[in-house]
Coordinates of N, CA and C in Angstrom, one line a residue:
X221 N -6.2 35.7 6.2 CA -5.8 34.5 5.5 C -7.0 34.0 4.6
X222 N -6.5 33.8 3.7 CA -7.8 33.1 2.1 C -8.3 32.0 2.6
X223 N -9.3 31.6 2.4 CA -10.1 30.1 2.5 C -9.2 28.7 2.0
X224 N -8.3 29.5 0.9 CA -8.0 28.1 0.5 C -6.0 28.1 1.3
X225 N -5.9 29.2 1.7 CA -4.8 28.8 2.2 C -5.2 28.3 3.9
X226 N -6.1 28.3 4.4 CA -6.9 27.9 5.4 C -7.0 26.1 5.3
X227 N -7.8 25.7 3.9 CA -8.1 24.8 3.4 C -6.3 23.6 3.5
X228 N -4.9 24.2 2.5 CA -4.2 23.6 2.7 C -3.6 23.5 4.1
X229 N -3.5 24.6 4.8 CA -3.4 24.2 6.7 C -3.8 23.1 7.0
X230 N -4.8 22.7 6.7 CA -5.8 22.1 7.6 C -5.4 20.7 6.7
X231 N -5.3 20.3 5.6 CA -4.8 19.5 4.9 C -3.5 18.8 5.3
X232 N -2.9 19.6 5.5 CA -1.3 19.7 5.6 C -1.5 19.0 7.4
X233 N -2.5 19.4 8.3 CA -2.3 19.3 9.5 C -3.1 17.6 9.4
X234 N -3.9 17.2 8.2 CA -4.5 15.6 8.3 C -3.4 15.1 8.1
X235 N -2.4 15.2 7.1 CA -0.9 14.3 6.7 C 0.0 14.2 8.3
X236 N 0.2 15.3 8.2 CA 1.0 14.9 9.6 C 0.4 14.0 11.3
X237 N -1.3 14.2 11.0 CA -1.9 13.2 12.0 C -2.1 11.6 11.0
X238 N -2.0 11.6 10.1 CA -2.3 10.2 9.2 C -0.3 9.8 9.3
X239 N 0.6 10.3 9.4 CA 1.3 9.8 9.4 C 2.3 9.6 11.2
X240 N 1.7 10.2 12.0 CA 1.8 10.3 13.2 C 0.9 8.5 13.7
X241 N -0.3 8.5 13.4 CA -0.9 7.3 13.2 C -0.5 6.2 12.6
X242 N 0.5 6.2 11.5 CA 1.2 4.9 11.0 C 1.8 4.4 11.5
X243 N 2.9 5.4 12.1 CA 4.0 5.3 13.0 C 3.2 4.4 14.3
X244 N 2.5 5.1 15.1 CA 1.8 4.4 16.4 C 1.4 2.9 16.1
X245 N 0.5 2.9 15.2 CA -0.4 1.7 14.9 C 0.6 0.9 14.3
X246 N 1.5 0.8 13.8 CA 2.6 0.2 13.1 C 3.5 -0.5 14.5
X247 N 3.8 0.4 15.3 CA 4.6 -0.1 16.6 C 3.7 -0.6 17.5
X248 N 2.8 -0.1 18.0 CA 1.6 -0.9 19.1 C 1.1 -1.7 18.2
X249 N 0.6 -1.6 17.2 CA -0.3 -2.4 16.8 C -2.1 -1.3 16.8
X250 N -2.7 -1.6 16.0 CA -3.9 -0.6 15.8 C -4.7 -0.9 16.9
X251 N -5.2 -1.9 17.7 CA -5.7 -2.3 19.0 C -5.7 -1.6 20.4
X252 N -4.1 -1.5 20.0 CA -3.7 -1.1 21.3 C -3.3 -0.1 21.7
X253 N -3.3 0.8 20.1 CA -3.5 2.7 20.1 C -4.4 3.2 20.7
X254 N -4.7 4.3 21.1 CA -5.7 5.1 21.6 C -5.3 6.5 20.8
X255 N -6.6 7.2 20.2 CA -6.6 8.5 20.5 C -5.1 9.5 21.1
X256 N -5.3 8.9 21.9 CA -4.4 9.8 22.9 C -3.0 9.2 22.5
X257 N -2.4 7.9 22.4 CA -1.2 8.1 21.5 C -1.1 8.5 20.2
X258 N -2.4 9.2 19.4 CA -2.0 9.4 18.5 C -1.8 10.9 18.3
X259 N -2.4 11.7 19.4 CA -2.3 13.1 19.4 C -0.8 13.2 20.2
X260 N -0.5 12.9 20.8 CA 0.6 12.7 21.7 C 1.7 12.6 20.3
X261 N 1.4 11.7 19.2 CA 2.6 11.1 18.2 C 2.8 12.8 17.3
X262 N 1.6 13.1 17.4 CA 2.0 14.6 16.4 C 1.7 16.0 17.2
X263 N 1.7 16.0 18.5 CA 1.8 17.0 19.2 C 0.8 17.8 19.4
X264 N -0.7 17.2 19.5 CA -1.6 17.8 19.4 C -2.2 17.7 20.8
X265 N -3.7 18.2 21.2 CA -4.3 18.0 22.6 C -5.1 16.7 21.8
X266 N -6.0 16.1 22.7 CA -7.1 15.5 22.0 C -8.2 15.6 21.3
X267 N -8.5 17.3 22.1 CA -10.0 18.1 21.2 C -9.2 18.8 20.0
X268 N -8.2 18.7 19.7 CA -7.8 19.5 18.1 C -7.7 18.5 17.2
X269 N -7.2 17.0 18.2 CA -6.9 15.6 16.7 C -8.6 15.3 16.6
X270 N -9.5 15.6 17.5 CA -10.7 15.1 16.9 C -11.3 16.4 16.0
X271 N -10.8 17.7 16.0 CA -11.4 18.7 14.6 C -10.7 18.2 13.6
X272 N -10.2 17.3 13.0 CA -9.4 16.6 12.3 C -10.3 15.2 11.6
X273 N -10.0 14.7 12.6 CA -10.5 13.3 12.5 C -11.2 12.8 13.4
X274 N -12.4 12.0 13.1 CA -13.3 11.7 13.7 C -13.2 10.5 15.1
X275 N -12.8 9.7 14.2 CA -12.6 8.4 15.0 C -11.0 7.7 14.5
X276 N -10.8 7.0 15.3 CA -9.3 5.9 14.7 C -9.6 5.4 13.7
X277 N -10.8 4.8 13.5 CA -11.4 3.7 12.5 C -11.1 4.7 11.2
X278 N -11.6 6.0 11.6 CA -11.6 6.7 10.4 C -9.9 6.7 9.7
X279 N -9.1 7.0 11.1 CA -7.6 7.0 10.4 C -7.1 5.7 9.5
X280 N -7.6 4.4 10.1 CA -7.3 3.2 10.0 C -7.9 3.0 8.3
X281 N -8.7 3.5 7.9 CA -9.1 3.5 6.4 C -8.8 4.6 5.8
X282 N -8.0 5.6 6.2 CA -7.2 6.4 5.3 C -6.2 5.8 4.9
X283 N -5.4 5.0 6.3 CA -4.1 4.4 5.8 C -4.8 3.2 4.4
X284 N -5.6 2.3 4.4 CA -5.7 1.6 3.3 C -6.2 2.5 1.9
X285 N -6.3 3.5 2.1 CA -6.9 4.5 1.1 C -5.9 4.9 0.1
X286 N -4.9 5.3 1.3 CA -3.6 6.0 0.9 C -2.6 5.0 0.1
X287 N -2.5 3.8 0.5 CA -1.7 2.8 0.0 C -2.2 2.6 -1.1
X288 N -3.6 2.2 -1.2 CA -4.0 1.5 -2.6 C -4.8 2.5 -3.9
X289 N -4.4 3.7 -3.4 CA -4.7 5.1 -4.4 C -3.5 5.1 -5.0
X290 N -2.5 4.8 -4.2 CA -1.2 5.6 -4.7 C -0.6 4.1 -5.5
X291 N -1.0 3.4 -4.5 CA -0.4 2.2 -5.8 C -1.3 1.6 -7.3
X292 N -2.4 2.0 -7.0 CA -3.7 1.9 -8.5 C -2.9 3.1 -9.9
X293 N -2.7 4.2 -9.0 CA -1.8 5.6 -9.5 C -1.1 4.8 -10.4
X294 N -0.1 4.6 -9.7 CA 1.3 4.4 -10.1 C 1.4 2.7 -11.5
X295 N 0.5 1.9 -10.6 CA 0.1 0.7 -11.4 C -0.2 1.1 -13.0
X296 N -1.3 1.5 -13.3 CA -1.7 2.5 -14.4 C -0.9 3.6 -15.0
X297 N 0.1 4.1 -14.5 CA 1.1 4.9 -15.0 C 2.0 3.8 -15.9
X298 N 2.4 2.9 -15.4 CA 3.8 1.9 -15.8 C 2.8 1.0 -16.8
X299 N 2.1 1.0 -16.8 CA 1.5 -0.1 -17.9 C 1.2 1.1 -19.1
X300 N 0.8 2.1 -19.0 CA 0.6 3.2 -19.8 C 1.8 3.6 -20.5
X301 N 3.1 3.6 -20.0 CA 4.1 3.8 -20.2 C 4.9 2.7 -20.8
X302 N 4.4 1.7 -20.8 CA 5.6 -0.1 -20.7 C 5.1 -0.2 -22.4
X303 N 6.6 -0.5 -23.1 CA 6.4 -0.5 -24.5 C 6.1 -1.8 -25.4
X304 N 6.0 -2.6 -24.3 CA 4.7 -4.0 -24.7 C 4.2 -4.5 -23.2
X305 N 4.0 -5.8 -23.0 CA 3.2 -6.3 -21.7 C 4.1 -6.7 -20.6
X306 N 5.5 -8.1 -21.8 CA 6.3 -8.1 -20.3 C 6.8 -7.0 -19.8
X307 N 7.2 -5.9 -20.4 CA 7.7 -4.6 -19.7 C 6.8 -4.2 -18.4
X308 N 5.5 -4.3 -19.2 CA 4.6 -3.7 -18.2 C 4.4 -4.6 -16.7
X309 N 4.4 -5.7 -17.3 CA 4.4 -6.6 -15.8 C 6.0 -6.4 -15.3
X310 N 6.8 -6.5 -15.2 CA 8.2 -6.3 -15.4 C 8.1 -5.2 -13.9
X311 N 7.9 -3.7 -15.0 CA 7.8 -2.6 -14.3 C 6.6 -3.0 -12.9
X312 N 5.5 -3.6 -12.9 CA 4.5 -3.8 -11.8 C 5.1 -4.2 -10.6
X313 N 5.8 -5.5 -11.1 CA 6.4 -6.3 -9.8 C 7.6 -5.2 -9.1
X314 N 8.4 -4.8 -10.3 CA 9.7 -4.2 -9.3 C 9.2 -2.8 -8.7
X315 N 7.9 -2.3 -8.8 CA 7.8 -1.1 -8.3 C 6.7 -1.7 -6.9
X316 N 5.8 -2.5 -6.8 CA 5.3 -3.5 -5.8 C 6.1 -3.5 -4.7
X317 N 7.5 -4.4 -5.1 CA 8.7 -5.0 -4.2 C 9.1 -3.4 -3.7
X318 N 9.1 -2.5 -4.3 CA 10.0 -1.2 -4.3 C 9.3 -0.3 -3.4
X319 N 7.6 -0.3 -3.6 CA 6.8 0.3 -2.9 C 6.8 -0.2 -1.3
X320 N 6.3 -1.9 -1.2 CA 7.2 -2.0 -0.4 C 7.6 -2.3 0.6
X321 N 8.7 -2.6 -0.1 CA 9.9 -1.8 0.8 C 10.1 -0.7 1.4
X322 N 10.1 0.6 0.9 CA 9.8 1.6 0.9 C 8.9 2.3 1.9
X323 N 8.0 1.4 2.1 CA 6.6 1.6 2.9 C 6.3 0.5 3.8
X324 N 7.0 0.1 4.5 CA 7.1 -1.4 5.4 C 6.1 -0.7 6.3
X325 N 6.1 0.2 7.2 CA 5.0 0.6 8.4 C 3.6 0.7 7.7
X326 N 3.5 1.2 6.1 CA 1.9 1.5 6.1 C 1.8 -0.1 5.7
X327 N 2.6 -0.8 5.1 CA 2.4 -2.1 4.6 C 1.5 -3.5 6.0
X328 N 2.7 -2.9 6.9 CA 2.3 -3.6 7.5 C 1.0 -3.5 8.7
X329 N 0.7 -2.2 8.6 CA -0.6 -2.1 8.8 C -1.9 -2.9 8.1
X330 N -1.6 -2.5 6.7 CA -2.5 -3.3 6.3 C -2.7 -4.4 5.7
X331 N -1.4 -5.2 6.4 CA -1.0 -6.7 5.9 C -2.2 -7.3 7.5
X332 N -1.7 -6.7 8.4 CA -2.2 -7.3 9.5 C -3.6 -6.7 10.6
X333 N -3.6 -5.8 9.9 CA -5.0 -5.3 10.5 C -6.3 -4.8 10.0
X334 N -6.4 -5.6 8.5 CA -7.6 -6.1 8.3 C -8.7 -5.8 8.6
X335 N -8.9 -7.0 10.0 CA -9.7 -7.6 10.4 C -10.2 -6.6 11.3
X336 N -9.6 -5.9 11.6 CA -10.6 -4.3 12.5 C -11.1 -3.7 11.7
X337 N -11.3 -3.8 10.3 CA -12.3 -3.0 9.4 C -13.5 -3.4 9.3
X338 N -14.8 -2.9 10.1 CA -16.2 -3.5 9.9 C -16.6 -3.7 8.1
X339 N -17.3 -4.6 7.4 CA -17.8 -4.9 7.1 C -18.1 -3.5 5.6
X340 N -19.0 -2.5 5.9 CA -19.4 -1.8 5.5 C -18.0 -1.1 5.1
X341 N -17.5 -0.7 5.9 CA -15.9 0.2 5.8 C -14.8 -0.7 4.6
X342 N -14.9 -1.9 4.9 CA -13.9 -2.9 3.7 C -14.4 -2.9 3.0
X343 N -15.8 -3.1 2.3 CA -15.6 -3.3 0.7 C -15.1 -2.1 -0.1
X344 N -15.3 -0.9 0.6 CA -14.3 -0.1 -0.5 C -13.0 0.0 -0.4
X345 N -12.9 -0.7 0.1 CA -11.4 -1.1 0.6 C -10.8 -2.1 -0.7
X346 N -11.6 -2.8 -0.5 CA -11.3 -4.2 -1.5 C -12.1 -3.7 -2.7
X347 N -12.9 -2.9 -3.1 CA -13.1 -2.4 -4.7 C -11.7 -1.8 -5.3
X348 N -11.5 -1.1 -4.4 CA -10.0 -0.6 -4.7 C -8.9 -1.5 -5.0
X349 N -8.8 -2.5 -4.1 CA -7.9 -4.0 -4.6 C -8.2 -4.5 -5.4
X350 N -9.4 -4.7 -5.6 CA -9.7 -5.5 -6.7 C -9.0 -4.7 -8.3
X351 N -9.4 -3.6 -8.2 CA -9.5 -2.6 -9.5 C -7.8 -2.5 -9.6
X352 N -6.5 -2.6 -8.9 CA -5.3 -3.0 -8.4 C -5.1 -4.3 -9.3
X353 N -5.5 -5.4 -8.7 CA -5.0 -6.2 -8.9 C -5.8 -6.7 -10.9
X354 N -6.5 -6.0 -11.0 CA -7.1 -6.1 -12.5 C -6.3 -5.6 -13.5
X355 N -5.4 -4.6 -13.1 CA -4.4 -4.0 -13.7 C -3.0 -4.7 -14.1
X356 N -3.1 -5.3 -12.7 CA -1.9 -6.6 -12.9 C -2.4 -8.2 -14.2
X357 N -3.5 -8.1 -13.9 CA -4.2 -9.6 -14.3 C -4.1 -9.1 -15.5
X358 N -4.6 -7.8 -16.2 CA -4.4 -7.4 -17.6 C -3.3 -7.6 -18.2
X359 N -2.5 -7.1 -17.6 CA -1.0 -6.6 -18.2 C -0.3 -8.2 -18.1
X360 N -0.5 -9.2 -17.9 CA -0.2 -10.6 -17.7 C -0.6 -11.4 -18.5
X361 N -2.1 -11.2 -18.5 CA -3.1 -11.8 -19.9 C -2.4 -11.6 -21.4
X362 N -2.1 -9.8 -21.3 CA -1.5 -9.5 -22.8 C -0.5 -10.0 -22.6
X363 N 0.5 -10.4 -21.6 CA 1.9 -11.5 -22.2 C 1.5 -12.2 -22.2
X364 N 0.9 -13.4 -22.1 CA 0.8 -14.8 -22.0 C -0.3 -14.8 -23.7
X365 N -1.2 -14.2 -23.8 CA -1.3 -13.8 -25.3 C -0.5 -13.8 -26.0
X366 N 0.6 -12.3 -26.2 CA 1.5 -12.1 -27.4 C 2.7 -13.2 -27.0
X367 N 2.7 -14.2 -26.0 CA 4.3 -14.9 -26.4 C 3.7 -16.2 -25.9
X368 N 2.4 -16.4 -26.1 CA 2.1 -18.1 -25.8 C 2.9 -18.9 -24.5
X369 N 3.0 -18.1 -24.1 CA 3.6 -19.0 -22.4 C 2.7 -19.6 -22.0
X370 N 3.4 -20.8 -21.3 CA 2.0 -21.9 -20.6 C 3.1 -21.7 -19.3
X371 N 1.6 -20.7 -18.2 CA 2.2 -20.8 -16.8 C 2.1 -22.1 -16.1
X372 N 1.3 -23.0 -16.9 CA 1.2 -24.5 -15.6 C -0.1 -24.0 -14.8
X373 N -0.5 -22.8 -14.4 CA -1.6 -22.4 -13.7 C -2.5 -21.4 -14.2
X374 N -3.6 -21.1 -13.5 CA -4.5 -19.9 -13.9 C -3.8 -18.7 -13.7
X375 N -4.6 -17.8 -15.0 CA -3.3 -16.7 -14.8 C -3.7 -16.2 -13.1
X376 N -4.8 -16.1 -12.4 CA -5.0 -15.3 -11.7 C -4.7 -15.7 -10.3
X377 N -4.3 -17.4 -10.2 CA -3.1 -17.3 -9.4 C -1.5 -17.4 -9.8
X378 N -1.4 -17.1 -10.8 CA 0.0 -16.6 -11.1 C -0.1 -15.0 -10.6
X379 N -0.4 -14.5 -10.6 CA -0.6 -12.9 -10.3 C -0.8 -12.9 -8.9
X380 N -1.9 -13.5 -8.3 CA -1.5 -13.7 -6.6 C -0.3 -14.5 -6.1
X381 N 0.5 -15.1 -6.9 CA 1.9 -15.1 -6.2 C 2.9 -14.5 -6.5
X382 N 3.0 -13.9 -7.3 CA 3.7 -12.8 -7.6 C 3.7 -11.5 -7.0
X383 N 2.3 -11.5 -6.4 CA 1.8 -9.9 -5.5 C 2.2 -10.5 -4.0
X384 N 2.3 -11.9 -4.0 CA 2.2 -12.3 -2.5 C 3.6 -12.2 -2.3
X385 N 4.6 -12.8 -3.3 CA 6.1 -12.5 -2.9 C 6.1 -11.3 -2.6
X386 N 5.9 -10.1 -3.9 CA 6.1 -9.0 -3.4 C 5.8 -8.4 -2.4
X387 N 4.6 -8.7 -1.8 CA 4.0 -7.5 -0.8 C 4.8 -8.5 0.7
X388 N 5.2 -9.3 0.6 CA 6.0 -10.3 1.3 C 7.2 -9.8 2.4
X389 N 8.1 -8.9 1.5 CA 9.0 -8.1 1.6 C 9.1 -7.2 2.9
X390 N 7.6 -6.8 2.8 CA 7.9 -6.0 4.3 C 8.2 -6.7 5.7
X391 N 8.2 -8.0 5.4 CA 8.9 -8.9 6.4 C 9.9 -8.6 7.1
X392 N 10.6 -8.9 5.5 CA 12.2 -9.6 5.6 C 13.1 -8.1 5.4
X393 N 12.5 -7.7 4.2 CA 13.4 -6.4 4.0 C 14.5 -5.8 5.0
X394 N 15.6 -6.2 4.7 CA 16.8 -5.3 5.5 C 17.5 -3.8 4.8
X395 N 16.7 -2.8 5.4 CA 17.3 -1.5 4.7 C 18.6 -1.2 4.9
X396 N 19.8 -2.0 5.2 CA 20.7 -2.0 5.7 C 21.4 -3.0 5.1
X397 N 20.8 -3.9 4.5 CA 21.2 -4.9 3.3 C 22.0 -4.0 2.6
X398 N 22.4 -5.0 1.4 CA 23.4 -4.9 0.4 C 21.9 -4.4 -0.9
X399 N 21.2 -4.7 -1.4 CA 20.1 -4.6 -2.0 C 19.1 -3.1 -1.7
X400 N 19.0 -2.2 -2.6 CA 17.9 -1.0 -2.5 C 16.7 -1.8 -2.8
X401 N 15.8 -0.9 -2.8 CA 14.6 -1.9 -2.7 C 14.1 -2.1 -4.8
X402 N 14.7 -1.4 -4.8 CA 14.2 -0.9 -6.5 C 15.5 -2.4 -7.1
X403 N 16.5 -2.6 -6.8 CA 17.5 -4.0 -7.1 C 16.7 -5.0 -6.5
X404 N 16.0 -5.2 -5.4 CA 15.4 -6.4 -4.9 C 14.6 -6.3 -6.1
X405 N 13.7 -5.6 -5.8 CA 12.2 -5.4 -7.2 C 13.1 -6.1 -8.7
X406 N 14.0 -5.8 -8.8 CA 14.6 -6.6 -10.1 C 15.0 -7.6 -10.2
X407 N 15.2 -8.3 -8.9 CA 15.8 -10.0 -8.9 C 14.3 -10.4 -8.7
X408 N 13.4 -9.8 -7.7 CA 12.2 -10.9 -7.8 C 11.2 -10.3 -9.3
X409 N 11.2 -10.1 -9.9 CA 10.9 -9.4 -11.6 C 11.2 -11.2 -12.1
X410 N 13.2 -10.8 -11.8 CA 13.6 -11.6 -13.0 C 13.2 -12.9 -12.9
X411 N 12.4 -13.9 -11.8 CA 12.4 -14.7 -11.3 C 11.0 -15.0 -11.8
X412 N 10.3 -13.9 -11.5 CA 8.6 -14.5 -11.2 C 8.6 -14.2 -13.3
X413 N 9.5 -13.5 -13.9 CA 8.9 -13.3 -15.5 C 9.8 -14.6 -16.1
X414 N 10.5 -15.5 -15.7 CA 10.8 -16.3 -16.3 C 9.4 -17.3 -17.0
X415 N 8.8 -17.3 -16.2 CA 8.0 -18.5 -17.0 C 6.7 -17.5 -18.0
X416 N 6.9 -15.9 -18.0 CA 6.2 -15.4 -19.0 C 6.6 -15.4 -20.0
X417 N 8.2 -15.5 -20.3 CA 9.1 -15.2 -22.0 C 8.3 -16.0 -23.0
X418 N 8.0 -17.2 -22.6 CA 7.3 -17.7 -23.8 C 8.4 -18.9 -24.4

């Protein structure tokens, strides 16, 4: 076997313990996981999930890795693509609500467990939010520029309630509703860009 098909094994075998882990820490709660539910969640012994991964703490900052890589990604894609700013804000929010939705277990991970990230471990946590939410605060600035809208507030809490509804969703979201998550993403859009038209 080649190094590098060696290499995706072993890759392939971190996804299925990082998502074996969302599942656990999502249902118990990250406190009250152990190790051992998490090898148990993907069928491993204990000495094979730790050639893998080091510690829980270590999983617990993949999952915030994983969410806000892929949504910085995707953020920066739709503004690259949006053929002026409300578009681009437009597209931010309903893919937000859509993400999610979509993603209610990793969400709610790191809607509510925070606060077990030491110190040292969160700020790259939150460089990454931050460099997120600047993408949004841009693409907001250029509407309220090209169409003179007066939000009533600073733009940059207009942008934290707009991320707050959206990321809200993993609440309430009924995937069994009448609403996909991508038609929710477009009624809360049409709602929060009313007061950008100008």
């Amino acid at each position: 076997m080649t190094p590098r098909a060696n290499g995706s094994r072993a890759e392939e075998q971190r996804q299925r313990i990082l998502t074996a882990a969302v599942g656990v820490f999502s249902r118990r709660g990250y406190r009250a996981t152990s190790m051992n539910d998490v090898a148990a969640g993907v069928g491993l012994s204990k000495p094979t999930l730790y050639h893998y991964v080091a510690t829980k703490q270590d999983l617990l900052v993949q999952v915030y890795e994983r969410v806000l890589d892929e949504s910085l990604a995707s953020a920066r894609a739709i503004v690259a693509a949006a053929a002026d700013p409300l578009e681009a804000v437009r597209g931010l929010i309903v893919d937000r609500v859509a993400y999610t939705c979509e993603h209610r277990d990793l969400l709610k991970i790191c809607f509510e467990e925070e606060s077990e990230l030491p110190p040292e471990l969160a700020e790259p946590i939150l460089a990454r939010r931050r460099a997120y939410e600047a993408v949004v605060l841009e693409a907001v600035e250029a509407q309220v520029a090209a169409s003179g809208a007066d939000l009533g507030m600073a733009t940059k809490v207009y942008v934290n309630t707009c991320l707050g509804a959206a990321n809200w969703v993993y609440k309430w979201f009924d995937r069994t509703g009448a609403l996909t998550p991508r038609e929710l993403g477009e009624q809360v859009a049409r709602v929060q860009l009313a007061m950008l038209a100008g």
